[in-house]
Amino acid sequence: LDRLSVPPPPLQAAMGTAALDLLWTVLLLPLLVSGVPTEEHTSGEVLASSPPGRCRRCCDSEDPLAPAYAADESAASPSSLPYVWPEVRPYINITILKGDKGDRGLLGTPGKLGKEGPRGERGPQGTKGDKGQGSPGSPCQTRFSAFSVGRRTALHSSEGFQPLPFDTVFVNPDGHFDMAAGHFVAPLGGLYFFSLNVHSWNFKETYVHVMHNEEAAVILYAQPSDRSIMQSQSVMLALAPGDRVWARLFKRERENAIYSDDVDIYITFSGHLIKPEDD
């Protein structure tokens, strides 16, 4: 029994070796298991396996060929990431750059006149002004003069010069036209306007002077014709007080005449003061 319970020395040596191998197996098994590459299926896709002996992290690069140290350095050093420069847009506030108002420039050349616009409406009547300071004029001073006379009878010239008298008065308020002499006498100096109208006689010459004192101022003339027509002449004269204005016929080689009748008046002579000399 003692021999059977105690193994021989060689057998003891073999059993000791086997127990030692089993102990190493138990100790190295976790290391072997951790080093075996594993595959995990997510959503039907197979992830790339990590290099042997290295765990794969979610922040690692998907490129299996990328060196492990590059991922480690990029993860460990945030300063190695690329820096994006912000976009700078300059803005200038014009209001703060506005300077003081400058001096007024030189006046430019005037432009062309524009078209005349329509006449505006008449404005309201203004207030009455103050009475003037001038002295009143003389009540006897005459500031107006006018006349208009006519002739109803035809007249033939019988000599070289023949005054033209008048027998009808239209206007002669102050008697400045002398009906007997057939002359207008200026009451004061100034500018006067005169008009003479006659009717020519057919087949006879018409030749009449408007006289200023003794000189012919203007001539009314019509050649002989088979028709008798109206003729007229007008003139403006500067007269001194007492100057005379009248009309006369002038006979030359031909017979000179003017026509009229007892029904109608064809011969008229008129005049009026336009502006006194002292105005």
PDB file of C-alpha atoms in Angstrom:
ATOM      1  CA  LEU A   1       0.000   0.000   0.000  1.00  0.00           C
ATOM      2  CA  ASP A   2       2.814   2.434   0.785  1.00  0.00           C
ATOM      3  CA  ARG A   3       4.341   1.790  -2.594  1.00  0.00           C
ATOM      4  CA  LEU A   4       1.070   2.228  -4.361  1.00  0.00           C
ATOM      5  CA  SER A   5       0.248   5.590  -2.640  1.00  0.00           C
ATOM      6  CA  VAL A   6       3.561   7.220  -3.305  1.00  0.00           C
ATOM      7  CA  PRO A   7       4.487   7.558  -6.946  1.00  0.00           C
ATOM      8  CA  PRO A   8       7.969   6.960  -8.065  1.00  0.00           C
ATOM      9  CA  PRO A   9      10.319   9.936  -8.560  1.00  0.00           C
ATOM     10  CA  PRO A  10      10.083  10.056 -12.376  1.00  0.00           C
ATOM     11  CA  LEU A  11       6.315  10.146 -12.171  1.00  0.00           C
ATOM     12  CA  GLN A  12       6.501  12.927  -9.593  1.00  0.00           C
ATOM     13  CA  ALA A  13       8.644  14.949 -11.927  1.00  0.00           C
ATOM     14  CA  ALA A  14       6.226  14.483 -14.814  1.00  0.00           C
ATOM     15  CA  MET A  15       3.248  15.503 -12.710  1.00  0.00           C
ATOM     16  CA  GLY A  16       5.032  18.632 -11.548  1.00  0.00           C
ATOM     17  CA  THR A  17       5.762  19.669 -15.115  1.00  0.00           C
ATOM     18  CA  ALA A  18       2.128  19.155 -16.144  1.00  0.00           C
ATOM     19  CA  ALA A  19       0.877  21.245 -13.268  1.00  0.00           C
ATOM     20  CA  LEU A  20       3.256  24.045 -14.167  1.00  0.00           C
ATOM     21  CA  ASP A  21       2.073  24.037 -17.816  1.00  0.00           C
ATOM     22  CA  LEU A  22      -1.531  24.217 -16.691  1.00  0.00           C
ATOM     23  CA  LEU A  23      -0.721  27.208 -14.495  1.00  0.00           C
ATOM     24  CA  TRP A  24       0.902  29.101 -17.399  1.00  0.00           C
ATOM     25  CA  THR A  25      -2.046  28.267 -19.598  1.00  0.00           C
ATOM     26  CA  VAL A  26      -4.454  29.753 -17.096  1.00  0.00           C
ATOM     27  CA  LEU A  27      -2.347  32.902 -16.757  1.00  0.00           C
ATOM     28  CA  LEU A  28      -1.813  33.491 -20.509  1.00  0.00           C
ATOM     29  CA  LEU A  29      -5.356  32.670 -21.642  1.00  0.00           C
ATOM     30  CA  PRO A  30      -6.749  36.182 -20.972  1.00  0.00           C
ATOM     31  CA  LEU A  31      -3.915  37.750 -22.870  1.00  0.00           C
ATOM     32  CA  LEU A  32      -4.470  35.458 -25.807  1.00  0.00           C
ATOM     33  CA  VAL A  33      -8.171  36.124 -25.815  1.00  0.00           C
ATOM     34  CA  SER A  34      -7.680  39.913 -25.692  1.00  0.00           C
ATOM     35  CA  GLY A  35      -5.305  39.779 -28.611  1.00  0.00           C
ATOM     36  CA  VAL A  36      -7.628  37.900 -30.941  1.00  0.00           C
ATOM     37  CA  PRO A  37      -9.241  40.237 -33.510  1.00  0.00           C
ATOM     38  CA  THR A  38     -12.979  40.439 -33.264  1.00  0.00           C
ATOM     39  CA  GLU A  39     -15.661  41.526 -35.771  1.00  0.00           C
ATOM     40  CA  GLU A  40     -18.907  43.289 -34.865  1.00  0.00           C
ATOM     41  CA  HIS A  41     -21.780  43.693 -37.285  1.00  0.00           C
ATOM     42  CA  THR A  42     -23.710  46.957 -37.081  1.00  0.00           C
ATOM     43  CA  SER A  43     -26.654  47.717 -39.398  1.00  0.00           C
ATOM     44  CA  GLY A  44     -25.583  45.009 -41.773  1.00  0.00           C
ATOM     45  CA  GLU A  45     -22.127  46.472 -42.292  1.00  0.00           C
ATOM     46  CA  VAL A  46     -18.794  44.994 -41.258  1.00  0.00           C
ATOM     47  CA  LEU A  47     -16.419  47.432 -39.601  1.00  0.00           C
ATOM     48  CA  ALA A  48     -12.766  47.369 -40.495  1.00  0.00           C
ATOM     49  CA  SER A  49     -10.756  45.395 -37.992  1.00  0.00           C
ATOM     50  CA  SER A  50      -8.251  47.138 -35.842  1.00  0.00           C
ATOM     51  CA  PRO A  51      -4.619  46.206 -36.080  1.00  0.00           C
ATOM     52  CA  PRO A  52      -3.676  43.211 -34.037  1.00  0.00           C
ATOM     53  CA  GLY A  53      -3.056  43.916 -30.424  1.00  0.00           C
ATOM     54  CA  ARG A  54      -4.750  47.417 -30.543  1.00  0.00           C
ATOM     55  CA  CYS A  55      -8.225  48.548 -29.559  1.00  0.00           C
ATOM     56  CA  ARG A  56     -10.154  50.779 -32.006  1.00  0.00           C
ATOM     57  CA  ARG A  57     -11.745  53.986 -30.686  1.00  0.00           C
ATOM     58  CA  CYS A  58     -14.622  55.950 -32.172  1.00  0.00           C
ATOM     59  CA  CYS A  59     -12.390  58.978 -32.786  1.00  0.00           C
ATOM     60  CA  ASP A  60      -9.820  56.914 -34.778  1.00  0.00           C
ATOM     61  CA  SER A  61      -9.569  57.339 -38.536  1.00  0.00           C
ATOM     62  CA  GLU A  62     -11.517  54.865 -40.656  1.00  0.00           C
ATOM     63  CA  ASP A  63      -8.490  54.341 -42.836  1.00  0.00           C
ATOM     64  CA  PRO A  64      -6.955  51.049 -41.653  1.00  0.00           C
ATOM     65  CA  LEU A  65      -3.643  52.048 -43.153  1.00  0.00           C
ATOM     66  CA  ALA A  66      -3.397  55.265 -41.175  1.00  0.00           C
ATOM     67  CA  PRO A  67      -0.647  55.035 -38.590  1.00  0.00           C
ATOM     68  CA  ALA A  68      -1.809  54.740 -35.058  1.00  0.00           C
ATOM     69  CA  TYR A  69       0.521  57.378 -33.817  1.00  0.00           C
ATOM     70  CA  ALA A  70      -1.020  60.004 -36.154  1.00  0.00           C
ATOM     71  CA  ALA A  71      -4.447  59.466 -34.636  1.00  0.00           C
ATOM     72  CA  ASP A  72      -2.987  59.553 -31.186  1.00  0.00           C
ATOM     73  CA  GLU A  73      -1.155  62.821 -31.854  1.00  0.00           C
ATOM     74  CA  SER A  74      -4.191  64.506 -33.454  1.00  0.00           C
ATOM     75  CA  ALA A  75      -6.357  63.495 -30.573  1.00  0.00           C
ATOM     76  CA  ALA A  76      -3.840  64.490 -28.008  1.00  0.00           C
ATOM     77  CA  SER A  77      -2.945  67.900 -29.583  1.00  0.00           C
ATOM     78  CA  PRO A  78      -5.976  70.161 -30.434  1.00  0.00           C
ATOM     79  CA  SER A  79      -3.621  72.866 -31.645  1.00  0.00           C
ATOM     80  CA  SER A  80      -2.667  70.674 -34.598  1.00  0.00           C
ATOM     81  CA  LEU A  81      -6.190  71.107 -36.119  1.00  0.00           C
ATOM     82  CA  PRO A  82      -6.384  73.606 -39.114  1.00  0.00           C
ATOM     83  CA  TYR A  83      -7.314  77.191 -38.102  1.00  0.00           C
ATOM     84  CA  VAL A  84      -9.963  78.906 -40.214  1.00  0.00           C
ATOM     85  CA  TRP A  85      -9.483  82.695 -40.459  1.00  0.00           C
ATOM     86  CA  PRO A  86     -12.713  84.704 -40.074  1.00  0.00           C
ATOM     87  CA  GLU A  87     -13.833  86.829 -43.077  1.00  0.00           C
ATOM     88  CA  VAL A  88     -13.307  90.527 -42.418  1.00  0.00           C
ATOM     89  CA  ARG A  89     -15.552  93.032 -44.240  1.00  0.00           C
ATOM     90  CA  PRO A  90     -14.575  96.659 -43.709  1.00  0.00           C
ATOM     91  CA  TYR A  91     -17.380  99.163 -43.068  1.00  0.00           C
ATOM     92  CA  ILE A  92     -16.895 102.911 -43.254  1.00  0.00           C
ATOM     93  CA  ASN A  93     -19.396 105.236 -41.625  1.00  0.00           C
ATOM     94  CA  ILE A  94     -19.705 108.088 -44.129  1.00  0.00           C
ATOM     95  CA  THR A  95     -21.408 110.362 -41.622  1.00  0.00           C
ATOM     96  CA  ILE A  96     -18.340 110.635 -39.438  1.00  0.00           C
ATOM     97  CA  LEU A  97     -16.177 111.486 -42.467  1.00  0.00           C
ATOM     98  CA  LYS A  98     -18.340 114.458 -43.597  1.00  0.00           C
ATOM     99  CA  GLY A  99     -16.430 117.695 -43.286  1.00  0.00           C
ATOM    100  CA  ASP A 100     -17.520 121.250 -42.667  1.00  0.00           C
ATOM    101  CA  LYS A 101     -19.489 123.180 -45.282  1.00  0.00           C
ATOM    102  CA  GLY A 102     -17.213 124.859 -47.807  1.00  0.00           C
ATOM    103  CA  ASP A 103     -17.261 128.430 -49.032  1.00  0.00           C
ATOM    104  CA  ARG A 104     -19.696 129.429 -51.721  1.00  0.00           C
ATOM    105  CA  GLY A 105     -18.269 129.156 -55.234  1.00  0.00           C
ATOM    106  CA  LEU A 106     -18.165 131.770 -57.954  1.00  0.00           C
ATOM    107  CA  LEU A 107     -21.373 132.616 -59.756  1.00  0.00           C
ATOM    108  CA  GLY A 108     -21.654 130.739 -63.038  1.00  0.00           C
ATOM    109  CA  THR A 109     -22.591 132.177 -66.394  1.00  0.00           C
ATOM    110  CA  PRO A 110     -26.331 132.737 -66.788  1.00  0.00           C
ATOM    111  CA  GLY A 111     -28.175 130.156 -68.838  1.00  0.00           C
ATOM    112  CA  LYS A 112     -30.453 130.718 -71.775  1.00  0.00           C
ATOM    113  CA  LEU A 113     -33.841 132.238 -71.171  1.00  0.00           C
ATOM    114  CA  GLY A 114     -36.599 129.692 -70.953  1.00  0.00           C
ATOM    115  CA  LYS A 115     -39.920 129.804 -72.695  1.00  0.00           C
ATOM    116  CA  GLU A 116     -42.343 132.392 -71.437  1.00  0.00           C
ATOM    117  CA  GLY A 117     -44.917 130.794 -69.228  1.00  0.00           C
ATOM    118  CA  PRO A 118     -48.649 131.416 -69.274  1.00  0.00           C
ATOM    119  CA  ARG A 119     -49.953 134.614 -67.786  1.00  0.00           C
ATOM    120  CA  GLY A 120     -50.932 134.215 -64.162  1.00  0.00           C
ATOM    121  CA  GLU A 121     -54.215 135.159 -62.616  1.00  0.00           C
ATOM    122  CA  ARG A 122     -54.764 138.696 -61.521  1.00  0.00           C
ATOM    123  CA  GLY A 123     -53.897 139.216 -57.879  1.00  0.00           C
ATOM    124  CA  PRO A 124     -56.078 140.869 -55.288  1.00  0.00           C
ATOM    125  CA  GLN A 125     -56.315 144.638 -55.224  1.00  0.00           C
ATOM    126  CA  GLY A 126     -53.837 146.251 -52.888  1.00  0.00           C
ATOM    127  CA  THR A 127     -54.579 148.727 -50.173  1.00  0.00           C
ATOM    128  CA  LYS A 128     -54.936 152.364 -51.084  1.00  0.00           C
ATOM    129  CA  GLY A 129     -51.715 154.301 -50.735  1.00  0.00           C
ATOM    130  CA  ASP A 130     -51.116 157.452 -48.798  1.00  0.00           C
ATOM    131  CA  LYS A 131     -51.832 160.796 -50.346  1.00  0.00           C
ATOM    132  CA  GLY A 132     -48.905 162.369 -52.135  1.00  0.00           C
ATOM    133  CA  GLN A 133     -47.038 165.431 -50.941  1.00  0.00           C
ATOM    134  CA  GLY A 134     -47.002 167.379 -54.219  1.00  0.00           C
ATOM    135  CA  SER A 135     -48.620 170.793 -54.526  1.00  0.00           C
ATOM    136  CA  PRO A 136     -51.887 170.939 -56.495  1.00  0.00           C
ATOM    137  CA  GLY A 137     -51.741 172.222 -60.059  1.00  0.00           C
ATOM    138  CA  SER A 138     -53.300 175.368 -61.379  1.00  0.00           C
ATOM    139  CA  PRO A 139     -57.034 174.950 -61.984  1.00  0.00           C
ATOM    140  CA  CYS A 140     -56.741 176.942 -65.224  1.00  0.00           C
ATOM    141  CA  GLN A 141     -54.052 174.685 -66.703  1.00  0.00           C
ATOM    142  CA  THR A 142     -55.300 172.697 -69.704  1.00  0.00           C
ATOM    143  CA  ARG A 143     -54.069 169.093 -69.902  1.00  0.00           C
ATOM    144  CA  PHE A 144     -56.411 167.874 -72.629  1.00  0.00           C
ATOM    145  CA  SER A 145     -57.071 168.834 -76.229  1.00  0.00           C
ATOM    146  CA  ALA A 146     -58.988 167.051 -79.010  1.00  0.00           C
ATOM    147  CA  PHE A 147     -61.098 167.804 -82.075  1.00  0.00           C
ATOM    148  CA  SER A 148     -62.806 166.055 -85.000  1.00  0.00           C
ATOM    149  CA  VAL A 149     -64.498 167.932 -87.876  1.00  0.00           C
ATOM    150  CA  GLY A 150     -65.919 167.055 -91.306  1.00  0.00           C
ATOM    151  CA  ARG A 151     -67.055 168.461 -94.641  1.00  0.00           C
ATOM    152  CA  ARG A 152     -70.253 167.629 -96.558  1.00  0.00           C
ATOM    153  CA  THR A 153     -69.458 169.546 -99.757  1.00  0.00           C
ATOM    154  CA  ALA A 154     -67.107 168.563-102.580  1.00  0.00           C
ATOM    155  CA  LEU A 155     -64.279 170.954-103.397  1.00  0.00           C
ATOM    156  CA  HIS A 156     -62.357 171.773-106.615  1.00  0.00           C
ATOM    157  CA  SER A 157     -59.089 173.680-106.408  1.00  0.00           C
ATOM    158  CA  SER A 158     -59.254 176.915-108.426  1.00  0.00           C
ATOM    159  CA  GLU A 159     -55.748 178.159-107.748  1.00  0.00           C
ATOM    160  CA  GLY A 160     -52.321 176.961-106.678  1.00  0.00           C
ATOM    161  CA  PHE A 161     -53.048 176.606-102.958  1.00  0.00           C
ATOM    162  CA  GLN A 162     -56.550 176.516-101.501  1.00  0.00           C
ATOM    163  CA  PRO A 163     -57.337 176.010 -97.767  1.00  0.00           C
ATOM    164  CA  LEU A 164     -59.703 173.145 -96.967  1.00  0.00           C
ATOM    165  CA  PRO A 165     -62.481 174.451 -94.711  1.00  0.00           C
ATOM    166  CA  PHE A 166     -64.883 172.263 -92.696  1.00  0.00           C
ATOM    167  CA  ASP A 167     -68.566 172.701 -91.944  1.00  0.00           C
ATOM    168  CA  THR A 168     -69.387 169.897 -89.484  1.00  0.00           C
ATOM    169  CA  VAL A 169     -68.182 169.494 -85.890  1.00  0.00           C
ATOM    170  CA  PHE A 170     -67.976 166.057 -84.265  1.00  0.00           C
ATOM    171  CA  VAL A 171     -65.743 166.902 -81.287  1.00  0.00           C
ATOM    172  CA  ASN A 172     -64.388 170.339 -80.277  1.00  0.00           C
ATOM    173  CA  PRO A 173     -64.988 170.627 -76.520  1.00  0.00           C
ATOM    174  CA  ASP A 174     -62.552 173.466 -75.807  1.00  0.00           C
ATOM    175  CA  GLY A 175     -62.858 175.257 -79.181  1.00  0.00           C
ATOM    176  CA  HIS A 176     -59.211 174.588 -80.055  1.00  0.00           C
ATOM    177  CA  PHE A 177     -60.209 174.109 -83.702  1.00  0.00           C
ATOM    178  CA  ASP A 178     -61.095 177.385 -85.408  1.00  0.00           C
ATOM    179  CA  MET A 179     -63.986 176.570 -87.757  1.00  0.00           C
ATOM    180  CA  ALA A 180     -63.827 179.915 -89.548  1.00  0.00           C
ATOM    181  CA  ALA A 181     -60.132 179.646 -90.426  1.00  0.00           C
ATOM    182  CA  GLY A 182     -60.113 175.847 -90.653  1.00  0.00           C
ATOM    183  CA  HIS A 183     -57.081 175.684 -88.288  1.00  0.00           C
ATOM    184  CA  PHE A 184     -56.289 173.804 -85.090  1.00  0.00           C
ATOM    185  CA  VAL A 185     -54.407 175.986 -82.597  1.00  0.00           C
ATOM    186  CA  ALA A 186     -52.326 174.115 -79.984  1.00  0.00           C
ATOM    187  CA  PRO A 187     -53.224 175.264 -76.433  1.00  0.00           C
ATOM    188  CA  LEU A 188     -49.905 173.982 -74.973  1.00  0.00           C
ATOM    189  CA  GLY A 189     -46.707 172.375 -76.151  1.00  0.00           C
ATOM    190  CA  GLY A 190     -46.535 168.610 -76.517  1.00  0.00           C
ATOM    191  CA  LEU A 191     -47.019 165.672 -78.864  1.00  0.00           C
ATOM    192  CA  TYR A 192     -50.175 165.625 -81.023  1.00  0.00           C
ATOM    193  CA  PHE A 193     -51.656 163.096 -83.417  1.00  0.00           C
ATOM    194  CA  PHE A 194     -53.582 164.110 -86.588  1.00  0.00           C
ATOM    195  CA  SER A 195     -55.539 162.148 -89.211  1.00  0.00           C
ATOM    196  CA  LEU A 196     -56.999 163.346 -92.553  1.00  0.00           C
ATOM    197  CA  ASN A 197     -59.487 161.315 -94.640  1.00  0.00           C
ATOM    198  CA  VAL A 198     -60.860 162.289 -98.065  1.00  0.00           C
ATOM    199  CA  HIS A 199     -62.679 160.662-100.992  1.00  0.00           C
ATOM    200  CA  SER A 200     -61.054 160.954-104.410  1.00  0.00           C
ATOM    201  CA  TRP A 201     -62.991 162.059-107.501  1.00  0.00           C
ATOM    202  CA  ASN A 202     -62.910 159.728-110.476  1.00  0.00           C
ATOM    203  CA  PHE A 203     -60.744 160.896-113.400  1.00  0.00           C
ATOM    204  CA  LYS A 204     -59.397 163.740-111.222  1.00  0.00           C
ATOM    205  CA  GLU A 205     -56.194 164.116-109.217  1.00  0.00           C
ATOM    206  CA  THR A 206     -56.259 164.314-105.404  1.00  0.00           C
ATOM    207  CA  TYR A 207     -53.439 166.323-103.829  1.00  0.00           C
ATOM    208  CA  VAL A 208     -53.808 167.570-100.221  1.00  0.00           C
ATOM    209  CA  HIS A 209     -51.214 168.864 -97.724  1.00  0.00           C
ATOM    210  CA  VAL A 210     -51.379 168.587 -93.914  1.00  0.00           C
ATOM    211  CA  MET A 211     -49.767 171.861 -92.863  1.00  0.00           C
ATOM    212  CA  HIS A 212     -47.748 172.719 -89.737  1.00  0.00           C
ATOM    213  CA  ASN A 213     -47.961 176.493 -89.589  1.00  0.00           C
ATOM    214  CA  GLU A 214     -46.823 177.437 -93.134  1.00  0.00           C
ATOM    215  CA  GLU A 215     -44.930 174.253 -94.027  1.00  0.00           C
ATOM    216  CA  ALA A 216     -46.309 171.041 -95.499  1.00  0.00           C
ATOM    217  CA  ALA A 217     -45.808 168.213 -93.001  1.00  0.00           C
ATOM    218  CA  VAL A 218     -47.246 165.299 -95.045  1.00  0.00           C
ATOM    219  CA  ILE A 219     -49.031 164.851 -98.411  1.00  0.00           C
ATOM    220  CA  LEU A 220     -52.138 162.869 -99.284  1.00  0.00           C
ATOM    221  CA  TYR A 221     -52.084 161.979-102.983  1.00  0.00           C
ATOM    222  CA  ALA A 222     -54.141 159.826-105.391  1.00  0.00           C
ATOM    223  CA  GLN A 223     -53.693 159.600-109.188  1.00  0.00           C
ATOM    224  CA  PRO A 224     -56.665 160.042-111.530  1.00  0.00           C
ATOM    225  CA  SER A 225     -58.704 156.836-111.877  1.00  0.00           C
ATOM    226  CA  ASP A 226     -62.022 155.676-113.231  1.00  0.00           C
ATOM    227  CA  ARG A 227     -63.001 154.837-109.649  1.00  0.00           C
ATOM    228  CA  SER A 228     -63.360 157.112-106.629  1.00  0.00           C
ATOM    229  CA  ILE A 229     -61.939 155.608-103.416  1.00  0.00           C
ATOM    230  CA  MET A 230     -61.208 156.692 -99.850  1.00  0.00           C
ATOM    231  CA  GLN A 231     -57.709 158.011 -99.101  1.00  0.00           C
ATOM    232  CA  SER A 232     -56.146 158.722 -95.683  1.00  0.00           C
ATOM    233  CA  GLN A 233     -53.019 160.208 -94.132  1.00  0.00           C
ATOM    234  CA  SER A 234     -51.904 160.510 -90.493  1.00  0.00           C
ATOM    235  CA  VAL A 235     -48.985 162.131 -88.692  1.00  0.00           C
ATOM    236  CA  MET A 236     -47.670 162.865 -85.184  1.00  0.00           C
ATOM    237  CA  LEU A 237     -46.281 166.361 -84.577  1.00  0.00           C
ATOM    238  CA  ALA A 238     -44.461 168.109 -81.747  1.00  0.00           C
ATOM    239  CA  LEU A 239     -46.182 171.482 -81.330  1.00  0.00           C
ATOM    240  CA  ALA A 240     -45.397 174.555 -79.338  1.00  0.00           C
ATOM    241  CA  PRO A 241     -48.183 176.613 -77.744  1.00  0.00           C
ATOM    242  CA  GLY A 242     -50.011 178.549 -80.500  1.00  0.00           C
ATOM    243  CA  ASP A 243     -48.797 176.380 -83.418  1.00  0.00           C
ATOM    244  CA  ARG A 244     -51.406 175.791 -86.147  1.00  0.00           C
ATOM    245  CA  VAL A 245     -52.259 172.611 -88.046  1.00  0.00           C
ATOM    246  CA  TRP A 246     -54.560 172.714 -91.115  1.00  0.00           C
ATOM    247  CA  ALA A 247     -55.166 171.205 -94.595  1.00  0.00           C
ATOM    248  CA  ARG A 248     -54.967 172.679 -98.114  1.00  0.00           C
ATOM    249  CA  LEU A 249     -55.393 171.570-101.728  1.00  0.00           C
ATOM    250  CA  PHE A 250     -52.561 171.971-104.239  1.00  0.00           C
ATOM    251  CA  LYS A 251     -53.295 172.319-107.975  1.00  0.00           C
ATOM    252  CA  ARG A 252     -50.723 171.309-110.541  1.00  0.00           C
ATOM    253  CA  GLU A 253     -51.204 170.661-114.280  1.00  0.00           C
ATOM    254  CA  ARG A 254     -54.243 168.460-113.698  1.00  0.00           C
ATOM    255  CA  GLU A 255     -57.527 169.298-112.065  1.00  0.00           C
ATOM    256  CA  ASN A 256     -57.494 168.673-108.312  1.00  0.00           C
ATOM    257  CA  ALA A 257     -60.678 167.802-106.394  1.00  0.00           C
ATOM    258  CA  ILE A 258     -62.136 165.855-103.438  1.00  0.00           C
ATOM    259  CA  TYR A 259     -65.588 164.323-103.388  1.00  0.00           C
ATOM    260  CA  SER A 260     -68.466 164.594-100.885  1.00  0.00           C
ATOM    261  CA  ASP A 261     -72.252 165.089-100.883  1.00  0.00           C
ATOM    262  CA  ASP A 262     -74.992 166.471 -98.698  1.00  0.00           C
ATOM    263  CA  VAL A 263     -76.085 163.039 -97.424  1.00  0.00           C
ATOM    264  CA  ASP A 264     -72.827 161.387 -96.313  1.00  0.00           C
ATOM    265  CA  ILE A 265     -69.600 162.857 -94.987  1.00  0.00           C
ATOM    266  CA  TYR A 266     -66.526 161.649 -96.826  1.00  0.00           C
ATOM    267  CA  ILE A 267     -64.031 164.281 -95.606  1.00  0.00           C
ATOM    268  CA  THR A 268     -62.826 164.279 -91.947  1.00  0.00           C
ATOM    269  CA  PHE A 269     -59.980 165.900 -90.033  1.00  0.00           C
ATOM    270  CA  SER A 270     -59.163 164.871 -86.420  1.00  0.00           C
ATOM    271  CA  GLY A 271     -56.453 165.410 -83.822  1.00  0.00           C
ATOM    272  CA  HIS A 272     -55.687 165.098 -80.092  1.00  0.00           C
ATOM    273  CA  LEU A 273     -52.972 165.695 -77.514  1.00  0.00           C
ATOM    274  CA  ILE A 274     -50.902 162.625 -76.670  1.00  0.00           C
ATOM    275  CA  LYS A 275     -48.429 163.949 -74.108  1.00  0.00           C
ATOM    276  CA  PRO A 276     -47.896 167.438 -72.755  1.00  0.00           C
ATOM    277  CA  GLU A 277     -44.374 168.810 -73.039  1.00  0.00           C
ATOM    278  CA  ASP A 278     -43.851 169.214 -69.271  1.00  0.00           C
ATOM    279  CA  ASP A 279     -44.941 165.653 -68.358  1.00  0.00           C
TER     280      ASP A 279
END
